[in-house]
Coordinates of C-alpha atoms in Angstrom, one line a residue:
M1 CA 42.2 -26.8 -22.8
K2 CA 39.0 -24.3 -23.9
V3 CA 36.3 -24.4 -21.3
I4 CA 32.5 -22.5 -21.7
S5 CA 30.8 -20.7 -19.1
L6 CA 27.4 -20.0 -19.4
N7 CA 24.2 -18.7 -17.6
T8 CA 21.5 -20.4 -19.5
H9 CA 17.9 -18.4 -18.6
S10 CA 17.1 -21.7 -19.9
W11 CA 13.3 -22.7 -20.9
I12 CA 12.2 -18.7 -20.1
E13 CA 14.2 -17.5 -22.9
E14 CA 12.2 -16.9 -26.3
K15 CA 12.7 -20.0 -29.1
P16 CA 14.6 -22.1 -25.8
L17 CA 15.2 -25.1 -28.3
E18 CA 16.7 -22.8 -31.2
K19 CA 18.6 -21.2 -28.7
L20 CA 19.9 -25.1 -27.3
V21 CA 20.7 -25.6 -31.5
Q22 CA 23.0 -22.4 -31.3
I23 CA 24.7 -23.1 -28.0
G24 CA 25.4 -26.6 -29.3
D25 CA 26.8 -25.3 -32.5
F26 CA 28.9 -22.8 -30.8
I27 CA 29.9 -25.6 -28.0
L28 CA 31.7 -28.1 -31.6
K29 CA 33.1 -25.1 -33.8
E30 CA 35.0 -24.1 -30.8
G31 CA 36.0 -27.6 -29.8
A32 CA 35.2 -27.0 -25.8
E33 CA 36.0 -29.8 -23.4
V34 CA 34.4 -28.7 -20.3
I35 CA 31.3 -26.2 -20.4
A36 CA 29.8 -24.8 -17.2
L37 CA 25.9 -24.1 -16.7
Q38 CA 23.7 -22.1 -14.9
E39 CA 20.1 -21.4 -14.6
V40 CA 19.2 -25.3 -16.4
N41 CA 15.6 -26.1 -15.5
Q42 CA 13.4 -28.7 -16.0
R43 CA 9.8 -28.4 -15.6
I44 CA 9.1 -30.3 -12.3
S45 CA 6.0 -31.9 -14.1
A46 CA 8.0 -33.6 -16.8
D47 CA 8.4 -37.5 -17.5
V48 CA 11.7 -38.9 -15.3
I49 CA 13.5 -40.5 -17.3
N50 CA 17.1 -42.5 -16.7
P51 CA 19.8 -40.8 -18.2
D52 CA 22.3 -43.2 -20.4
G53 CA 26.0 -44.2 -19.3
F54 CA 27.7 -40.7 -19.7
Y55 CA 25.6 -39.2 -17.2
C56 CA 27.8 -38.5 -14.3
S57 CA 25.4 -39.5 -11.3
Y58 CA 26.2 -38.8 -7.5
E59 CA 24.7 -40.1 -4.1
G60 CA 21.4 -38.5 -2.4
A61 CA 20.4 -36.6 -6.1
E62 CA 18.0 -34.1 -4.8
V63 CA 15.8 -34.5 -7.9
E64 CA 15.3 -37.0 -10.9
I65 CA 16.2 -36.1 -13.9
K66 CA 13.4 -35.1 -15.9
A67 CA 12.8 -35.8 -20.3
D68 CA 13.0 -32.0 -20.7
N69 CA 16.0 -31.4 -18.6
F70 CA 18.0 -28.6 -21.2
A71 CA 21.2 -29.7 -20.7
K72 CA 20.1 -33.4 -20.9
L73 CA 19.3 -32.1 -24.6
L74 CA 22.3 -30.2 -24.7
V75 CA 23.8 -33.5 -24.8
D76 CA 21.6 -35.4 -26.9
Y77 CA 22.5 -32.7 -29.7
L78 CA 25.9 -32.8 -29.0
K79 CA 25.2 -36.7 -29.3
E80 CA 23.3 -36.3 -33.0
K81 CA 26.5 -34.5 -33.7
G82 CA 28.4 -36.7 -33.4
Q83 CA 30.5 -35.6 -29.9
N84 CA 29.6 -37.3 -26.8
F85 CA 29.7 -35.9 -23.4
Y86 CA 29.6 -36.8 -19.9
W87 CA 27.6 -34.5 -18.0
G88 CA 25.7 -33.9 -14.2
W89 CA 23.7 -32.0 -12.8
T90 CA 22.1 -30.9 -9.5
C91 CA 19.0 -28.8 -8.7
S92 CA 19.1 -25.9 -6.1
H93 CA 15.7 -24.4 -5.9
I94 CA 12.2 -24.0 -7.9
G95 CA 11.9 -21.2 -10.5
Y96 CA 8.8 -19.7 -11.8
D97 CA 6.9 -22.0 -9.9
I98 CA 6.7 -24.5 -12.4
Y99 CA 10.8 -25.4 -13.0
D100 CA 13.3 -27.8 -10.9
E101 CA 16.4 -25.2 -11.6
G102 CA 19.9 -26.0 -11.2
S103 CA 24.1 -26.1 -12.8
A104 CA 24.8 -28.3 -14.9
I105 CA 29.0 -29.2 -16.4
L106 CA 29.6 -31.0 -19.6
S107 CA 32.7 -32.7 -20.0
K108 CA 34.8 -34.4 -22.7
Y109 CA 36.5 -36.1 -19.5
P110 CA 34.9 -38.6 -17.6
F111 CA 34.3 -37.4 -13.6
E112 CA 33.0 -38.0 -10.8
A113 CA 30.0 -35.6 -9.4
E114 CA 29.5 -34.4 -6.4
S115 CA 26.6 -31.5 -5.1
L116 CA 27.3 -28.8 -2.8
L117 CA 24.8 -27.5 -0.7
V118 CA 26.2 -24.4 0.3
S119 CA 23.0 -22.3 2.2
P120 CA 21.8 -22.5 5.3
T121 CA 18.6 -23.8 3.8
E122 CA 17.8 -26.8 1.4
D123 CA 14.1 -26.6 1.1
R124 CA 13.9 -26.3 -3.1
A125 CA 10.4 -23.7 -2.3
D126 CA 13.4 -20.8 -1.3
Y127 CA 15.0 -19.4 -3.7
H128 CA 17.6 -19.2 -1.3
T129 CA 18.7 -22.5 -2.1
R130 CA 21.8 -23.1 -3.6
R131 CA 23.7 -26.1 -4.2
I132 CA 26.9 -25.7 -6.2
L133 CA 28.1 -28.7 -9.1
L134 CA 31.6 -30.1 -8.4
A135 CA 33.0 -32.6 -11.6
H136 CA 36.4 -34.0 -9.7
L137 CA 38.1 -34.9 -13.7
N138 CA 40.6 -37.1 -11.1
E139 CA 42.9 -38.4 -14.2
E140 CA 42.9 -34.3 -14.9
K141 CA 44.0 -33.7 -11.6
L142 CA 40.9 -30.6 -11.8
T143 CA 38.3 -30.2 -10.3
V144 CA 35.7 -27.7 -12.4
G145 CA 32.6 -26.2 -10.4
S146 CA 29.5 -24.8 -11.9
C147 CA 28.4 -22.0 -9.9
H148 CA 25.2 -19.8 -9.4
Y149 CA 25.6 -17.7 -6.5
S150 CA 23.3 -15.3 -3.9
W151 CA 23.5 -11.8 -3.8
Y152 CA 26.0 -10.3 -1.0
S153 CA 24.6 -9.3 2.5
E154 CA 26.6 -8.1 5.3
N155 CA 25.3 -10.3 7.7
P156 CA 27.2 -14.0 7.6
E157 CA 24.5 -16.0 8.4
E158 CA 23.2 -15.3 4.8
G159 CA 23.6 -14.8 1.2
F160 CA 27.1 -15.3 -0.7
I161 CA 29.5 -14.6 2.9
Y162 CA 27.6 -17.6 4.3
E163 CA 27.3 -19.3 0.7
W164 CA 31.0 -18.8 0.1
S165 CA 32.5 -20.1 3.1
K166 CA 30.8 -23.3 3.2
L167 CA 32.4 -23.6 -0.6
L168 CA 36.0 -23.2 1.2
V169 CA 35.1 -25.6 3.9
N170 CA 33.8 -27.7 1.4
T171 CA 37.0 -27.9 -0.5
E172 CA 39.3 -28.1 1.4
K173 CA 39.5 -31.8 1.2
I174 CA 40.7 -31.6 -2.8
G175 CA 44.6 -32.0 -3.7
H176 CA 44.4 -30.3 -6.7
Q177 CA 43.8 -27.6 -9.1
I178 CA 40.4 -26.2 -9.0
L179 CA 38.4 -23.7 -11.1
L180 CA 35.0 -22.4 -10.5
L181 CA 33.0 -21.4 -13.1
G182 CA 29.4 -19.3 -13.3
D183 CA 27.6 -16.7 -12.9
F184 CA 28.6 -15.4 -8.8
N185 CA 26.0 -12.4 -8.5
A186 CA 29.4 -10.4 -7.3
P187 CA 29.9 -7.3 -9.8
A188 CA 33.7 -6.8 -10.3
H189 CA 34.1 -3.7 -9.6
I190 CA 32.5 -2.9 -6.5
E191 CA 35.2 -3.1 -3.8
G192 CA 35.0 -5.1 -0.1
A193 CA 32.0 -7.0 -1.4
G194 CA 31.8 -10.7 -2.9
Y195 CA 34.1 -10.3 -5.3
S196 CA 37.0 -9.1 -3.2
L197 CA 36.5 -12.0 -0.4
V198 CA 36.5 -14.6 -3.6
S199 CA 39.8 -13.4 -4.8
Q200 CA 41.2 -13.2 -1.2
T201 CA 41.8 -17.2 -2.1
Y202 CA 41.6 -17.3 -5.7
T203 CA 42.9 -15.9 -8.8
D204 CA 40.3 -14.3 -11.6
V205 CA 41.2 -16.0 -14.9
Y206 CA 40.9 -12.5 -16.7
H207 CA 43.4 -11.0 -15.4
L208 CA 45.9 -14.1 -16.4
A209 CA 45.1 -13.6 -20.0
K210 CA 47.4 -13.0 -22.3
E211 CA 44.5 -11.9 -24.5
K212 CA 41.3 -10.4 -23.6
K213 CA 38.3 -9.8 -26.3
G214 CA 35.4 -8.6 -24.1
Q215 CA 35.1 -7.9 -20.6
F216 CA 30.8 -7.5 -19.7
T217 CA 28.3 -10.4 -19.5
V218 CA 25.2 -8.0 -18.2
E219 CA 25.0 -5.3 -20.5
S220 CA 21.8 -4.0 -18.4
N221 CA 18.7 -4.8 -15.9
I222 CA 17.9 -8.3 -16.2
D223 CA 16.1 -11.0 -13.4
G224 CA 18.1 -10.6 -10.2
W225 CA 19.0 -6.8 -11.1
A226 CA 15.9 -5.6 -11.9
D227 CA 17.3 -1.8 -11.2
N228 CA 20.9 -2.6 -12.8
K229 CA 21.8 0.5 -15.4
E230 CA 25.6 -0.6 -16.2
R231 CA 27.3 -3.1 -17.7
L232 CA 28.4 -6.0 -15.3
R233 CA 31.2 -8.2 -15.0
I234 CA 29.3 -11.2 -12.8
D235 CA 30.4 -14.5 -14.9
F236 CA 33.5 -15.7 -13.9
G237 CA 36.0 -18.0 -14.3
F238 CA 38.2 -18.8 -10.9
V239 CA 41.5 -20.5 -10.2
L240 CA 42.3 -21.6 -7.3
N241 CA 46.5 -21.7 -8.2
P242 CA 47.2 -19.4 -10.9
V243 CA 47.3 -20.8 -14.5
E244 CA 48.5 -20.0 -17.9
V245 CA 45.4 -18.3 -20.0
A246 CA 46.3 -17.6 -23.8
T247 CA 42.5 -15.6 -23.9
Y248 CA 39.8 -14.8 -22.1
Q249 CA 36.5 -14.3 -24.4
V250 CA 33.2 -13.1 -24.1
I251 CA 30.6 -15.2 -26.5
F252 CA 27.1 -15.1 -26.6
N253 CA 26.9 -11.5 -27.2
G254 CA 25.7 -11.2 -30.7
V255 CA 29.2 -10.6 -31.9
D256 CA 31.3 -13.9 -30.9
G257 CA 28.2 -16.4 -31.0
P258 CA 24.6 -15.5 -31.0
I259 CA 22.8 -13.7 -27.7
V260 CA 21.1 -16.9 -26.3
S261 CA 20.7 -15.8 -22.9
D262 CA 20.4 -12.5 -20.6
H263 CA 23.7 -13.4 -19.4
F264 CA 26.7 -13.6 -22.0
G265 CA 28.7 -16.6 -22.3
I266 CA 33.3 -16.6 -21.4
L267 CA 35.0 -19.1 -23.2
L268 CA 38.4 -19.1 -21.9
D269 CA 41.6 -21.4 -24.0
M270 CA 43.7 -22.6 -20.8
K271 CA 46.6 -24.7 -19.6
F272 CA 46.7 -27.2 -16.7

C-alpha cells in the first residue's frame, strides 16, 4: 500500500490552487491509495455544501463542509482525472481568524470515519483545540489516523502529553493495526519529549524502511517554529505493530515533487 502524509498549509500558501493540482498530480503519478493531510482549511464564510457519496461523515460533526474545503477540491480534481477517493475531514480550530482548520484522509477504500477530541478544550476559537481524524478501513483491518498535535509541555494536563494519552485511551478498543500519520510537532532528535513518548507504544516506519530517501520534513523556521534554525523530522508514520516497509521517501521537497507547503511530505510503500 502506498501512503502519503502532508501538512498542506492550505490557502496560506501562495498560488494554492496551483499547488493543489500539483498535489493531485503527484498522488496520481505515484498511485497513492491512502493520503493523510493536515492544516486542511476552508473559509468560515464560504457556502455550506452537501458532499457526494464518497464523503465519509461521522456522527456529531462539529463543522459543516464548505465549498472551498481544500480536501474536497482535491478530491474533485482527482475525480476529474478519473480516480475516485473516499474522504473525510474533521475541524480542530479556527486558523488565521478566517478558516476552519482541520485534518483529512483520502482513501481508495471505503472507511468509517471517527473524530477524536484529544485536547482539554473543545473551543474552536482556541488554537489548542485538537481533533484527530480516524479512518477505519474495516475490510483491510486497518485504522489510519491523520494527526496534528500540539507542542510538548512538561505539564501532563496540556499539550502533547495530554493529547497523546487521550489518543491511547480512545484507540484501546481497536482490535487491528493502526497507522498514525501527520505533523506531530515532536522532533525525532529530542530525547525525553513527544517522540520518545510515542515510541514507547508505536514504531516509527522510518526505522522499518528497507530504503530511505531523505529524512527531514522541515528545513528552517515555519509557523509554530519561528526560532528554528535546523532541519527537523516532525512529520511521521507510526504503526502499532511493526510491518514490512519497502521505502520511506521525503516528497514535495523540490526534488521528489514540487514544494507545495512549508512542510515536506512523506511517501511510504508498506505491506499490511
